[in-house]
Coordinates of C-alpha atoms in Angstrom, one line a residue:
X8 CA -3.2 -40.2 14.2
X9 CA -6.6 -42.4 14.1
X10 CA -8.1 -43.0 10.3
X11 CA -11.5 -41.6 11.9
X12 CA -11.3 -37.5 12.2
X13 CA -12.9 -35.9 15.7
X14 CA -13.8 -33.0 13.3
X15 CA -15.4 -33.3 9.9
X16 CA -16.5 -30.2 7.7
X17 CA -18.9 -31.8 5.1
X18 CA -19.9 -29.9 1.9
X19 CA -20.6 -26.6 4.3
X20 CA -22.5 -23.5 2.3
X21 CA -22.8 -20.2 4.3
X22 CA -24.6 -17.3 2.9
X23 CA -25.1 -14.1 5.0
X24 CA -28.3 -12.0 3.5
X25 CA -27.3 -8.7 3.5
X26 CA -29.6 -5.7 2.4
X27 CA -28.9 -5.1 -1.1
X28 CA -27.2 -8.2 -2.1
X29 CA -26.1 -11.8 -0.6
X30 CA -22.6 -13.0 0.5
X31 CA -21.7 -16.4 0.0
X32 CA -18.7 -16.9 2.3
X33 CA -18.9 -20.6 1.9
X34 CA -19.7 -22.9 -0.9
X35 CA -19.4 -26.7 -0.5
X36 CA -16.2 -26.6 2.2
X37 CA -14.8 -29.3 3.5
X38 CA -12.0 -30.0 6.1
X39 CA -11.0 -33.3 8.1
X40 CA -9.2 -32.3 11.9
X41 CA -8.0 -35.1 13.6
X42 CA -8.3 -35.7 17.6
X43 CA -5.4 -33.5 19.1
X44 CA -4.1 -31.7 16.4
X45 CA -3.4 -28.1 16.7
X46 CA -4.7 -26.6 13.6
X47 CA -3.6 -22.6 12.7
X48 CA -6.5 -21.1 9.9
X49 CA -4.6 -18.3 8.0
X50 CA -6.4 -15.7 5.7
X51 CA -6.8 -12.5 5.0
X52 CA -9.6 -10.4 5.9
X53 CA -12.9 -11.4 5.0
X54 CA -12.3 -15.0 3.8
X55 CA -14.1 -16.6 6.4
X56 CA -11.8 -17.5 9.3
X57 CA -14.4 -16.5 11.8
X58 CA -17.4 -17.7 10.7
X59 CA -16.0 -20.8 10.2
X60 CA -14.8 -21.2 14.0
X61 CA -18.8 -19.6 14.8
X62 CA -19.9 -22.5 12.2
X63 CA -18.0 -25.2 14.6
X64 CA -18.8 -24.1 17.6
X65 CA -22.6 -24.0 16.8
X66 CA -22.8 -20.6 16.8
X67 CA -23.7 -19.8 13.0
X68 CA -26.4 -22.1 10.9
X69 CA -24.9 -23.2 7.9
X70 CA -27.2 -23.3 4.7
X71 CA -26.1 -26.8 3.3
X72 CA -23.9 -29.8 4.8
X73 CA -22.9 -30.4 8.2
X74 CA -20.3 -29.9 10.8
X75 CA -19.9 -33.7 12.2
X76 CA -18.4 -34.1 15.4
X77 CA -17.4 -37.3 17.0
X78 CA -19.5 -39.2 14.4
X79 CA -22.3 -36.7 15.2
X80 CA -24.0 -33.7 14.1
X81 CA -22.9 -30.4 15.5
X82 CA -25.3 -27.4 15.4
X83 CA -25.6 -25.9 18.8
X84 CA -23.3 -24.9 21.2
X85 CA -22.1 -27.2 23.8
X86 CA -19.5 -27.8 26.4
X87 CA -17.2 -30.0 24.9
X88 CA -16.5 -26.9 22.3
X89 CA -15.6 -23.7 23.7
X90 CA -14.6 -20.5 21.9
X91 CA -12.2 -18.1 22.8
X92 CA -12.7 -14.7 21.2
X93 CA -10.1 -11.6 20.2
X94 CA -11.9 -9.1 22.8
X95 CA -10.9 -9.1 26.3
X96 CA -14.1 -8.3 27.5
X97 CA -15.6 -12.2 28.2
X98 CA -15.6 -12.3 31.9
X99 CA -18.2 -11.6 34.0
X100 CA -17.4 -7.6 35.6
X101 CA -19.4 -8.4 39.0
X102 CA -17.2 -11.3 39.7
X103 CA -14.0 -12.1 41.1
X104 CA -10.9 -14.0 38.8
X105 CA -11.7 -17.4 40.9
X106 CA -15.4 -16.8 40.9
X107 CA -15.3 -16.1 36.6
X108 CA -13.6 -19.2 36.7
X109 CA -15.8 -21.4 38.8
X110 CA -19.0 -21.1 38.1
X111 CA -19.0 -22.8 34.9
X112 CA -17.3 -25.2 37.1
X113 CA -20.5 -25.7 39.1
X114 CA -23.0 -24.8 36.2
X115 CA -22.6 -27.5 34.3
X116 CA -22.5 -30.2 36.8
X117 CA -18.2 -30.9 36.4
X118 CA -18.6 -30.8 40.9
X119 CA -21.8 -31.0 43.3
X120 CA -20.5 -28.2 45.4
X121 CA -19.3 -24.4 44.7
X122 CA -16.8 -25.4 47.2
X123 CA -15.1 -27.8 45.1
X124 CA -15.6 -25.5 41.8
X125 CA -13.7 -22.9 43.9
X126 CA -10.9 -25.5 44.5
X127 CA -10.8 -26.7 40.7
X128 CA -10.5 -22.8 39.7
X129 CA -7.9 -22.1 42.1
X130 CA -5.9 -25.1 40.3
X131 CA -6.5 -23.8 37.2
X132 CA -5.5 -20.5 37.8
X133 CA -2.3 -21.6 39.4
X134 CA -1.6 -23.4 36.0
X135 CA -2.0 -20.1 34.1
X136 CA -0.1 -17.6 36.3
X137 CA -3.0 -16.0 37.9
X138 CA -3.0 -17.1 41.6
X139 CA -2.2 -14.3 43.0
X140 CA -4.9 -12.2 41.2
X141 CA -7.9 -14.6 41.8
X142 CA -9.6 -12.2 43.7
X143 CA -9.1 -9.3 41.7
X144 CA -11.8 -8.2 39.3
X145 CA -11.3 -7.7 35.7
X146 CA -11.0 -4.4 35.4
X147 CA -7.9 -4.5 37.5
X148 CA -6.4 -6.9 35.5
X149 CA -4.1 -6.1 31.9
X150 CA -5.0 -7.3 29.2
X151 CA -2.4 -10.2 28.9
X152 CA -3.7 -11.2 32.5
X153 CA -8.2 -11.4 31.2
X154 CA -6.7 -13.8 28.2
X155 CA -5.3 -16.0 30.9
X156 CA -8.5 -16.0 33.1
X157 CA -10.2 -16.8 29.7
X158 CA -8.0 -19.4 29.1
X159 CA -8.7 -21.2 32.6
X160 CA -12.3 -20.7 32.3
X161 CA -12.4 -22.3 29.2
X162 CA -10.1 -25.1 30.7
X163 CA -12.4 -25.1 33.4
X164 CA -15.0 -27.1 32.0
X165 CA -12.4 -29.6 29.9
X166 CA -13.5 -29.0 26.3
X167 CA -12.2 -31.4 23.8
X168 CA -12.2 -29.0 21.0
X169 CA -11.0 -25.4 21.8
X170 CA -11.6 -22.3 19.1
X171 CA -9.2 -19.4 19.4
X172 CA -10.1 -16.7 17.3
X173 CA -7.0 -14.3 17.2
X174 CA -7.5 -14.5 20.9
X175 CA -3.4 -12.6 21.2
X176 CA -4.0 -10.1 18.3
X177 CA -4.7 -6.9 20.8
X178 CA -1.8 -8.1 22.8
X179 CA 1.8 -7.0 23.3
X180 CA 5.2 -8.9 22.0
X181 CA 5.7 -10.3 25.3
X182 CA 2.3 -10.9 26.7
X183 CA 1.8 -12.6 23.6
X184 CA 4.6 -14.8 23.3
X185 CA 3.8 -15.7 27.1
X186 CA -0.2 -16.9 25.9
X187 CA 1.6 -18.8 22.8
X188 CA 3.6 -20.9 25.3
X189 CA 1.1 -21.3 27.2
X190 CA -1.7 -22.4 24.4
X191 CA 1.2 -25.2 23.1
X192 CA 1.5 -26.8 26.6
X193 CA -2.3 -26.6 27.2
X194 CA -3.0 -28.1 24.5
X195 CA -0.2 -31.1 24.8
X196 CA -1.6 -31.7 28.7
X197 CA -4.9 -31.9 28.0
X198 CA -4.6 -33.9 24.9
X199 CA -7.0 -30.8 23.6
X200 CA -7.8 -30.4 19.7
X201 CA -6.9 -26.4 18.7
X202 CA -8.4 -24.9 15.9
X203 CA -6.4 -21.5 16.0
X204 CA -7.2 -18.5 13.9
X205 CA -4.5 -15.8 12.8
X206 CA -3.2 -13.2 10.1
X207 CA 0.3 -13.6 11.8
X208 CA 2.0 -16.5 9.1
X209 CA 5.1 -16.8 11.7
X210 CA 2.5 -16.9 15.0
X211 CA 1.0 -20.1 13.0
X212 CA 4.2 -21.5 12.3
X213 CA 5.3 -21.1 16.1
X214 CA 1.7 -22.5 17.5
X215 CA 0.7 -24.8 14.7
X216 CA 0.7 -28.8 13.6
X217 CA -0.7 -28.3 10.6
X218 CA -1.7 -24.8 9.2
X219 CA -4.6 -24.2 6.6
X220 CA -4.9 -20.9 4.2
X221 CA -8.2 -20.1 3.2
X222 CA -8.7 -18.0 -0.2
X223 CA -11.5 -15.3 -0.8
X224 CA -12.9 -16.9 -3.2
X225 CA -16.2 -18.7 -1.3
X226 CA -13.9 -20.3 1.2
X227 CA -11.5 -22.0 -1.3
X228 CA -8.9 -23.9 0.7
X229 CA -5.5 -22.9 -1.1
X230 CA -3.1 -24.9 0.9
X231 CA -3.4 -27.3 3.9
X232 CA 0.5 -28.4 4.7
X233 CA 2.0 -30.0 7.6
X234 CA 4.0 -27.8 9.8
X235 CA 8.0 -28.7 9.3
X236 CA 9.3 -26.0 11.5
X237 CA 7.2 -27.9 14.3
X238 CA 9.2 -31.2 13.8
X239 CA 12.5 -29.4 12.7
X240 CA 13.1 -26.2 15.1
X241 CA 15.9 -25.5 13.1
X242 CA 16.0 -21.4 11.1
X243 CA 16.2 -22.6 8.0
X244 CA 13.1 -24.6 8.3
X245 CA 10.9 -21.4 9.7
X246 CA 12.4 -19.1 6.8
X247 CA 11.1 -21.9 4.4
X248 CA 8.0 -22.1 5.9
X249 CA 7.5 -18.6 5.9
X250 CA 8.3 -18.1 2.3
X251 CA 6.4 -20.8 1.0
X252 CA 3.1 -19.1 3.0
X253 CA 4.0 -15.6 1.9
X254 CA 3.9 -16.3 -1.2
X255 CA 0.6 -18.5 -1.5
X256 CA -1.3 -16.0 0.7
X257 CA -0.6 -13.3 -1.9

């Protein structure tokens, strides 16, 4: 792991003003995320998880500090940071599975011709399981399959930070185990930093390097541990892990 991290959190405050009264989610954070490490955020509801994925992607303002990426501020959305959201709703409904896929392709300049975004996309969807629906729409595709297309769109354009914010939460057992297996290898090809959230302590422990539990207390960080189960894949390890996190996140 380099000394330098890709991702630095620097004294972050977020307040939301609501209409009777403020809420300070945030209150001088901080968090150092080394270049492809596949970080799970834990929490319950309401710490924070989410904004603070909307706060890295550029998506949310923060009141004080900084979100520093490769030695640079980070306040606006960009393609080198792509977010991945719970709903399954995030393709476009007047366009085919390859089309979804390459016109980001094109859009941003990754190829000089839709000809060759079309031939990146089809390669893309062949890596997530979806050839043989890339010229369906979405609405004829399950739930499992629009996560996929997701997926490969957001491969599409080659982020180097990808935010998954309980992207498998709406999905069944097997569907979801499928996009777990799927994230991990993505995420070793593609040398990809993952910052992951979940409520699920035993979906973090499958996925994760390192895994991070946020309090409700303005953001309080109360544990950041290295991942054993993902070094040891041994039973005992996992049931460790899980009771250790159990009982902090209570």
């Amino acid at each position: 792991m380099s000394a330098e991290p890709l991702i630095r959190i620097k004294n972050v405050t977020k307040i939301f003003d609501l209409t009777d009264d403020v809420c300070e989610v945030f209150d001088g954070f901080n968090i150092d995320i080394h270049k492809n490490q596949f970080v799970c955020i834990l929490g319950h509801s309401g710490c924070g998880k989410s904004t603070l994925l909307r706060i890295i992607a550029g998506f949310e303002e923060v009141n004080e500090g900084a979100v520093i990426i490769d030695n640079k501020v980070h306040d606006k959305p960009g393609k080198d940071v792509i977010m991945l959201f719970q709903s399954f709703e995030q393709l476009l409904p007047w366009k085919t599975v390859i089309k979804n896929v390459a016109y980001p392709i094109f859009a941003v300049g990754k190829v000089k011709s839709k000809k060759e975004a079309v031939e990146c996309a089809s390669d893309i969807l062949d890596e997530v399981g979806l050839s043989d629906f890339k010229d369906c729409y979405p609405h004829q595709l399950s739930g499992g399959m629009k996560q996929r297309a997701a997926v490969a769109r957001a491969l599409a354009l080659k982020p180097s930070i990808l935010l998954m914010d309980e992207p498998f939460a709406s999905l069944d057992e097997k569907n979801r185990r499928e996009m777990q297996e799927l994230t991990k290898n993505i995420c070793s090809k593609y040398n990809m930093t993952i910052i992951f959230v979940t409520h699920s302590i035993e979906e973090a422990i499958t996925l994760a390097d390192r895994i991070i539990v946020i309090g409700s207390d303005s953001g309080n960080i109360k544990c950041d541990i290295e991942n054993r189960y993902n070094i040891n894949k041994d039973i005992e390890t996992k049931k460790e892990m899980i009771s250790v996190l159990t009982n902090i996140m209570i």
